[in-house]
Coordinates of C-alpha atoms in Angstrom, one line a residue:
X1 CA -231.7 85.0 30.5
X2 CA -235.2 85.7 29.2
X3 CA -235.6 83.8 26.6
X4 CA -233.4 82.6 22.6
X5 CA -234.5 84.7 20.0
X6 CA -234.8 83.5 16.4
X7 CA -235.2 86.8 14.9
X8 CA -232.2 87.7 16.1
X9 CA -230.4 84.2 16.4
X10 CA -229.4 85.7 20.0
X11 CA -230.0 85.2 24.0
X12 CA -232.2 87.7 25.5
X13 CA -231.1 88.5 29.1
X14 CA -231.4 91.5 31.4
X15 CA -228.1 93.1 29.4
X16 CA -229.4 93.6 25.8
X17 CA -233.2 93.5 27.0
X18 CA -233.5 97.2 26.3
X19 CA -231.7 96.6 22.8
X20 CA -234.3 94.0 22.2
X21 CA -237.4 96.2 23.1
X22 CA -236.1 99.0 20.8
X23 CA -235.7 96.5 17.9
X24 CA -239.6 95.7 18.9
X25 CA -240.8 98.9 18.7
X26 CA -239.1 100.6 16.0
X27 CA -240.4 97.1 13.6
X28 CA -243.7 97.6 15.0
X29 CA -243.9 101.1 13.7
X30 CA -242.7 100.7 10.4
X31 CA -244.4 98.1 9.5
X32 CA -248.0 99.6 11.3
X33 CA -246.8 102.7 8.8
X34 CA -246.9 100.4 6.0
X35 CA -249.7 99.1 7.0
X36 CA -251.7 102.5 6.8
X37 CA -249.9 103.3 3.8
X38 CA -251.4 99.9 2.1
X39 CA -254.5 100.9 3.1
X40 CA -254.2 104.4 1.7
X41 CA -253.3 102.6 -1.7
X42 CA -256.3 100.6 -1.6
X43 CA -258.7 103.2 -0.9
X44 CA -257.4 105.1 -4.2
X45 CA -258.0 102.2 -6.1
X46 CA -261.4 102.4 -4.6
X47 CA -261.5 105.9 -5.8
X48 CA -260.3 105.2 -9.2
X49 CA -262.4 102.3 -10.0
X50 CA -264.2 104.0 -12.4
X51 CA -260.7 104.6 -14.6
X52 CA -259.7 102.3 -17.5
X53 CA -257.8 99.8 -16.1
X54 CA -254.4 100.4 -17.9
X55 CA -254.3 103.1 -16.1
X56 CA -253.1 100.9 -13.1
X57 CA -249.9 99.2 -12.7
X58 CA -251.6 95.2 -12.3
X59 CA -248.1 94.8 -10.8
X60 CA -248.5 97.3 -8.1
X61 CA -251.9 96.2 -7.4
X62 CA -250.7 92.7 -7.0
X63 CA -248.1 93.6 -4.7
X64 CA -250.2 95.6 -3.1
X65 CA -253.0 92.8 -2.6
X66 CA -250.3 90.1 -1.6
X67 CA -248.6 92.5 1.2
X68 CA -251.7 94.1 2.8
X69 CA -252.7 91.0 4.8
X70 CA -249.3 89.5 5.1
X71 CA -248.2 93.2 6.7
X72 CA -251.6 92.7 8.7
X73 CA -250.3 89.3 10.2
X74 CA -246.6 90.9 11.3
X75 CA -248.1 93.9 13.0
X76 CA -250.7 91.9 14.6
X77 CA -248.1 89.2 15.9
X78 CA -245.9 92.1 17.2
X79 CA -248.4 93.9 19.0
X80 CA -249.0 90.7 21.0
X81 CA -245.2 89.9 20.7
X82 CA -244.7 93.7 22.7
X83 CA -247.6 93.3 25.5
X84 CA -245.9 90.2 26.6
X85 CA -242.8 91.5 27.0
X86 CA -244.2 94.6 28.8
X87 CA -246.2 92.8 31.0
X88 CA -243.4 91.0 32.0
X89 CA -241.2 93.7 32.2
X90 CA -243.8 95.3 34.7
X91 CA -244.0 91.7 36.7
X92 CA -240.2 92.4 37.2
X93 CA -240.1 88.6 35.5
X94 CA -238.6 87.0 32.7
X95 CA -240.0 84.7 30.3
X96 CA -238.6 81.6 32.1
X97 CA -239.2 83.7 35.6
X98 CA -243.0 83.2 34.2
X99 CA -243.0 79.6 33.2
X100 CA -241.3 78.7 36.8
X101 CA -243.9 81.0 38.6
X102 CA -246.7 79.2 36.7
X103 CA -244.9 75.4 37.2
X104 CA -245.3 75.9 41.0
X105 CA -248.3 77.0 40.9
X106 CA -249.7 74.1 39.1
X107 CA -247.8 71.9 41.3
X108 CA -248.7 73.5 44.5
X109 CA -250.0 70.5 45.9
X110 CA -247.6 67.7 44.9
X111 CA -245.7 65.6 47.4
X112 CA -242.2 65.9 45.0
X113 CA -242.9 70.0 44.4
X114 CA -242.2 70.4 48.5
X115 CA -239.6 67.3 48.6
X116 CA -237.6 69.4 46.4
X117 CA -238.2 72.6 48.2
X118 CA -237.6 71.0 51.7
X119 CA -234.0 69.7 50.5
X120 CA -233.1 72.8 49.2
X121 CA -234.0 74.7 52.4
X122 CA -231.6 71.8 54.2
X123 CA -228.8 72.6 51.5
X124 CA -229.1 76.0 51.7
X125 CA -229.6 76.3 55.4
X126 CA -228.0 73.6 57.1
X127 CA -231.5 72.8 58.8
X128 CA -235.2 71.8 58.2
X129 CA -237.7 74.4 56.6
X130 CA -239.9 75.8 59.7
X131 CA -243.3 75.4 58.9
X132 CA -245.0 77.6 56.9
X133 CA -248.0 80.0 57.9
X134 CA -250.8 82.3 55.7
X135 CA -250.3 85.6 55.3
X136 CA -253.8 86.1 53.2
X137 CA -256.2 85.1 56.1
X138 CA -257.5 87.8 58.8
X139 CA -255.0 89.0 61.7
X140 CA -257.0 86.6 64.4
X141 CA -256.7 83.9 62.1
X142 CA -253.1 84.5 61.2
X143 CA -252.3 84.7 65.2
X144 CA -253.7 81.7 66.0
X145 CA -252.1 79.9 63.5
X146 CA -248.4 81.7 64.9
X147 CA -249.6 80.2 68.5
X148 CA -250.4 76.5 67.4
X149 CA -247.4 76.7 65.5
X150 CA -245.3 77.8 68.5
X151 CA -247.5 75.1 70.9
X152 CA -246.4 72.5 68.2
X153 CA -242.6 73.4 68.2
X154 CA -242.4 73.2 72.1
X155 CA -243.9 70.3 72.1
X156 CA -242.7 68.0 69.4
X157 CA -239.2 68.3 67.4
X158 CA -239.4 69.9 63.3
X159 CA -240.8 67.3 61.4
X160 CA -237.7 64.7 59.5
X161 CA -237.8 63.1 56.0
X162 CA -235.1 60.6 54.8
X163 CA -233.4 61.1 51.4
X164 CA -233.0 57.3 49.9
X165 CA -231.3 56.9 46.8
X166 CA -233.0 60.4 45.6
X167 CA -236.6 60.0 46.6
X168 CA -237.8 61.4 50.0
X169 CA -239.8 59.0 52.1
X170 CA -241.7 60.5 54.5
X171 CA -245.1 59.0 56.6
X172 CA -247.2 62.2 56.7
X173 CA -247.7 64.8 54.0
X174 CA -244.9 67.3 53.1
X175 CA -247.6 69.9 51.6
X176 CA -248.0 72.4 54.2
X177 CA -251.4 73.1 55.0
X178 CA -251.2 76.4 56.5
X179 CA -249.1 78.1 53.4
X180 CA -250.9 78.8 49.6
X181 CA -249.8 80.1 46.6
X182 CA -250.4 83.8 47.2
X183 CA -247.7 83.6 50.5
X184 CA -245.6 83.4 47.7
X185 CA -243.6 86.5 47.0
X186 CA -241.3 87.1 44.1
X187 CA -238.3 87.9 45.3
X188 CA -237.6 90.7 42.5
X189 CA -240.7 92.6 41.3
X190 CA -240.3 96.3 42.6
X191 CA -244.0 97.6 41.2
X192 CA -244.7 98.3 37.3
X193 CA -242.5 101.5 37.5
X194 CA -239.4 100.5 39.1
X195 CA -239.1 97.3 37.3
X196 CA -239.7 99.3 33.9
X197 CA -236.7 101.6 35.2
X198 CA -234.7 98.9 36.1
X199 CA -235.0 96.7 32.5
X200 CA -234.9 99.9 30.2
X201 CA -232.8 102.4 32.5
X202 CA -233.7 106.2 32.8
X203 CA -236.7 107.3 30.2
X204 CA -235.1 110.2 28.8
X205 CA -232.7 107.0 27.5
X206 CA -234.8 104.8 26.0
X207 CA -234.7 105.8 22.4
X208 CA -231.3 106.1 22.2
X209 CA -229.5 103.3 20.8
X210 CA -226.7 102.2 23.4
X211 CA -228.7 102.9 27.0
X212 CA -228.8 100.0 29.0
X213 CA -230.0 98.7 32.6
X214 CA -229.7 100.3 35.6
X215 CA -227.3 97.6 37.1
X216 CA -225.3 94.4 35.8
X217 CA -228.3 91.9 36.4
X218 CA -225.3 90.0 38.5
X219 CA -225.9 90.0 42.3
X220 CA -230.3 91.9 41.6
X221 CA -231.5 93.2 44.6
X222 CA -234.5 91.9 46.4
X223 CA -237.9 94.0 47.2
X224 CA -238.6 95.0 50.4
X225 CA -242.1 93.1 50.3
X226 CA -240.1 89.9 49.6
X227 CA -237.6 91.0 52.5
X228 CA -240.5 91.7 55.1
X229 CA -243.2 88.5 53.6
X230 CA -240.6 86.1 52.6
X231 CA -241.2 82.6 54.9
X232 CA -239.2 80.3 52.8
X233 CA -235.2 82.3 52.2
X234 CA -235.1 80.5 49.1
X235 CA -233.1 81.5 45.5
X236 CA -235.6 81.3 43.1
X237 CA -237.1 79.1 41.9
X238 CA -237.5 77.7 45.5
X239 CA -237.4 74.0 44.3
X240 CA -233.5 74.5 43.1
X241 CA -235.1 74.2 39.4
X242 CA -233.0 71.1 37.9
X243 CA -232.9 68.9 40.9
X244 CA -236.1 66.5 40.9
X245 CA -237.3 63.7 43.6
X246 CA -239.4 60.7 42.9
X247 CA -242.5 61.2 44.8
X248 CA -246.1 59.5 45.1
X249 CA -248.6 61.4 44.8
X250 CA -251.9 59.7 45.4
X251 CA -255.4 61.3 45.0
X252 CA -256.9 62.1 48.0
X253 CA -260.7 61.8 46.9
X254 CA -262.0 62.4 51.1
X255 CA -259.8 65.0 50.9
X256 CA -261.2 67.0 47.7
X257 CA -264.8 66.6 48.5
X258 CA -264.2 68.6 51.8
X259 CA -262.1 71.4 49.2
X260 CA -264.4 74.2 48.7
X261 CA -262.3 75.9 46.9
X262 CA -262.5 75.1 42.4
X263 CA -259.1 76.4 41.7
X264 CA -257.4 73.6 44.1
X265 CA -259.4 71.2 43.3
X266 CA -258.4 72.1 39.5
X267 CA -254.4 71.7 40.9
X268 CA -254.7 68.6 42.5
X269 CA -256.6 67.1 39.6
X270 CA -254.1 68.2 36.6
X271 CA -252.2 65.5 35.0
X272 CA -249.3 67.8 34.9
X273 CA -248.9 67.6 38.7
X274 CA -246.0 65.1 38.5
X275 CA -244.6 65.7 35.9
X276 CA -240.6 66.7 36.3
X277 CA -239.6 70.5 35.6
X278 CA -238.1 68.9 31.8
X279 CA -241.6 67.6 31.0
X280 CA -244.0 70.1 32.5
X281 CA -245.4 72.6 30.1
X282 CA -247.6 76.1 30.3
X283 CA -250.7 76.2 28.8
X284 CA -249.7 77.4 25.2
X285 CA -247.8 74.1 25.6
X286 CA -244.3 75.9 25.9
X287 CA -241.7 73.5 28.1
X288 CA -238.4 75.0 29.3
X289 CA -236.5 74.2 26.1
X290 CA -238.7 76.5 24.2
X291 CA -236.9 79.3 26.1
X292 CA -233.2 78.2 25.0
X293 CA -232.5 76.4 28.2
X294 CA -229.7 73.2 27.9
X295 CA -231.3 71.2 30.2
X296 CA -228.2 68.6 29.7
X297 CA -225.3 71.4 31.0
X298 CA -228.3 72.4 33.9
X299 CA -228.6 68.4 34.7
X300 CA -225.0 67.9 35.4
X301 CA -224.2 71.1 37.1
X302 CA -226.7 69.6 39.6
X303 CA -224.8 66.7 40.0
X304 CA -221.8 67.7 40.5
X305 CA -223.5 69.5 43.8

């Protein structure tokens, strides 16, 4: 699902997204024609101001004064409305695909974020998560860390974290230090082209009123970057979404003095770094709920895994 619709008092999902980009476009041309045509009708009355003025319908003119700027405000807030959706459609994301990327990445570097991912790795996979190296660094750098990563692994077993009562206890970090947020691959995003192709189907298509995507959206098929890049083999969203742990995560004020870097210091200083996936919000202050979401059905299909 992308997101609830009130316009439409409907769910927005991969099957009727093209339906719903149509209905976007064709309102935001005819009422951006109506637009120009107001402004036509105001420029004659600028023409004919020097006529009597019972020559002009005061009703028309009122009208036309009332729905100028209100038209103004609908074509404005569709044309932002549109380049959202298109830039998500070219992301190969959906609204909620968005607010998840943009939850981990402001919880990057909390203690419960990688709890959650760790467990779900063990769920999934029936073992612990290997540990995580950089794919954004130089070759040399990348190869040395593959060797003390190797050295470590002969030498010591994976590191192990308990599971009590819900909350992970562990002695040493569970934040890899050798992984950021741009190793991170999207599982689904094929390039701006393909993904277009695959949410509106074949161009010659798109304007006619019953074309559809290129598959059922059911069992999506992964990019080949994601196949080749991929270190954690995780569904998406790697955390397993609704299920939360309990974690501390204290301020490490050494630690961020020695941090170079603005952006992490940013992440490990925002007050939304604990917060559960029900509470967090984006920056326009959207939480999941916003979307359509029922957090209540999501929280007990969790628990009854």
């Amino acid at each position: 699902m992308d997101h609830h619709c009130p316009w439409t008092y409907n769910c927005v999902g991969y099957g009727n997204m093209p339906h719903f980009v149509r209905f976007l476009a064709w309102t935001f041309w005819t009422t951006s024609y109506l637009f120009v045509l107001l402004c036509q009708r105001i420029y004659s009355y600028y023409e004919q101001s020097d006529l009597p003025i019972y020559l002009i319908s005061k009703t028309e003119m009122i009208a036309v004064i009332f729905l100028t700027p209100l038209d103004f405000f609908i074509v404005f807030s569709q044309l932002i409305l549109l380049i959202r959706v298109f830039s998500h459609i070219f992301k190969g994301m959906t609204q909620i695909e968005i607010w998840e990327w943009e939850r981990i990445d402001s919880q990057f570097y909390s203690e419960h974020l990688w709890a959650s991912i760790r467990d779900n790795y063990l769920n999934l996979h029936g073992k612990e998560m290997p540990k995580l190296v950089s794919w954004s660094g130089s070759s040399a750098t990348m190869v040395r860390q593959l060797a003390e990563i190797e050295e470590e692994q002969e030498e010591d077993e994976q590191e192990q974290y308990d599971i009590i009562d819900g909350e992970p206890s562990q002695e040493d970090s569970l934040i890899p230090e050798q992984f950021t947020m741009d190793d991170m691959v999207f599982p689904y995003d094929f390039g701006f082209w393909k993904n277009l192709t695959n949410t509106l189907g074949s161009p010659w298509m798109w304007i006619l009123p019953f074309s559809g995507p290129n598959s059922n959206g059911v069992v999506p098929e992964k990019s080949q970057e994601y196949i080749e890049e991929d270190q954690l083999n995780l569904p998406w969203p790697p955390d397993g979404g609704s299920r939360e742990y309990v974690v501390k995560n204290e301020i490490d004020y050494d630690k961020l003095k020695q941090i170079r870097n603005y952006q992490e210091i940013r992440k490990r200083l925002d007050p939304r770094l604990n917060m559960s996936r029900n509470e967090w919000m984006d920056n326009t202050g959207s939480k999941l709920d916003d979307f359509g979401v029922d957090l209540e059905v999501e929280q007990e299909e969790s628990l009854e895994k």
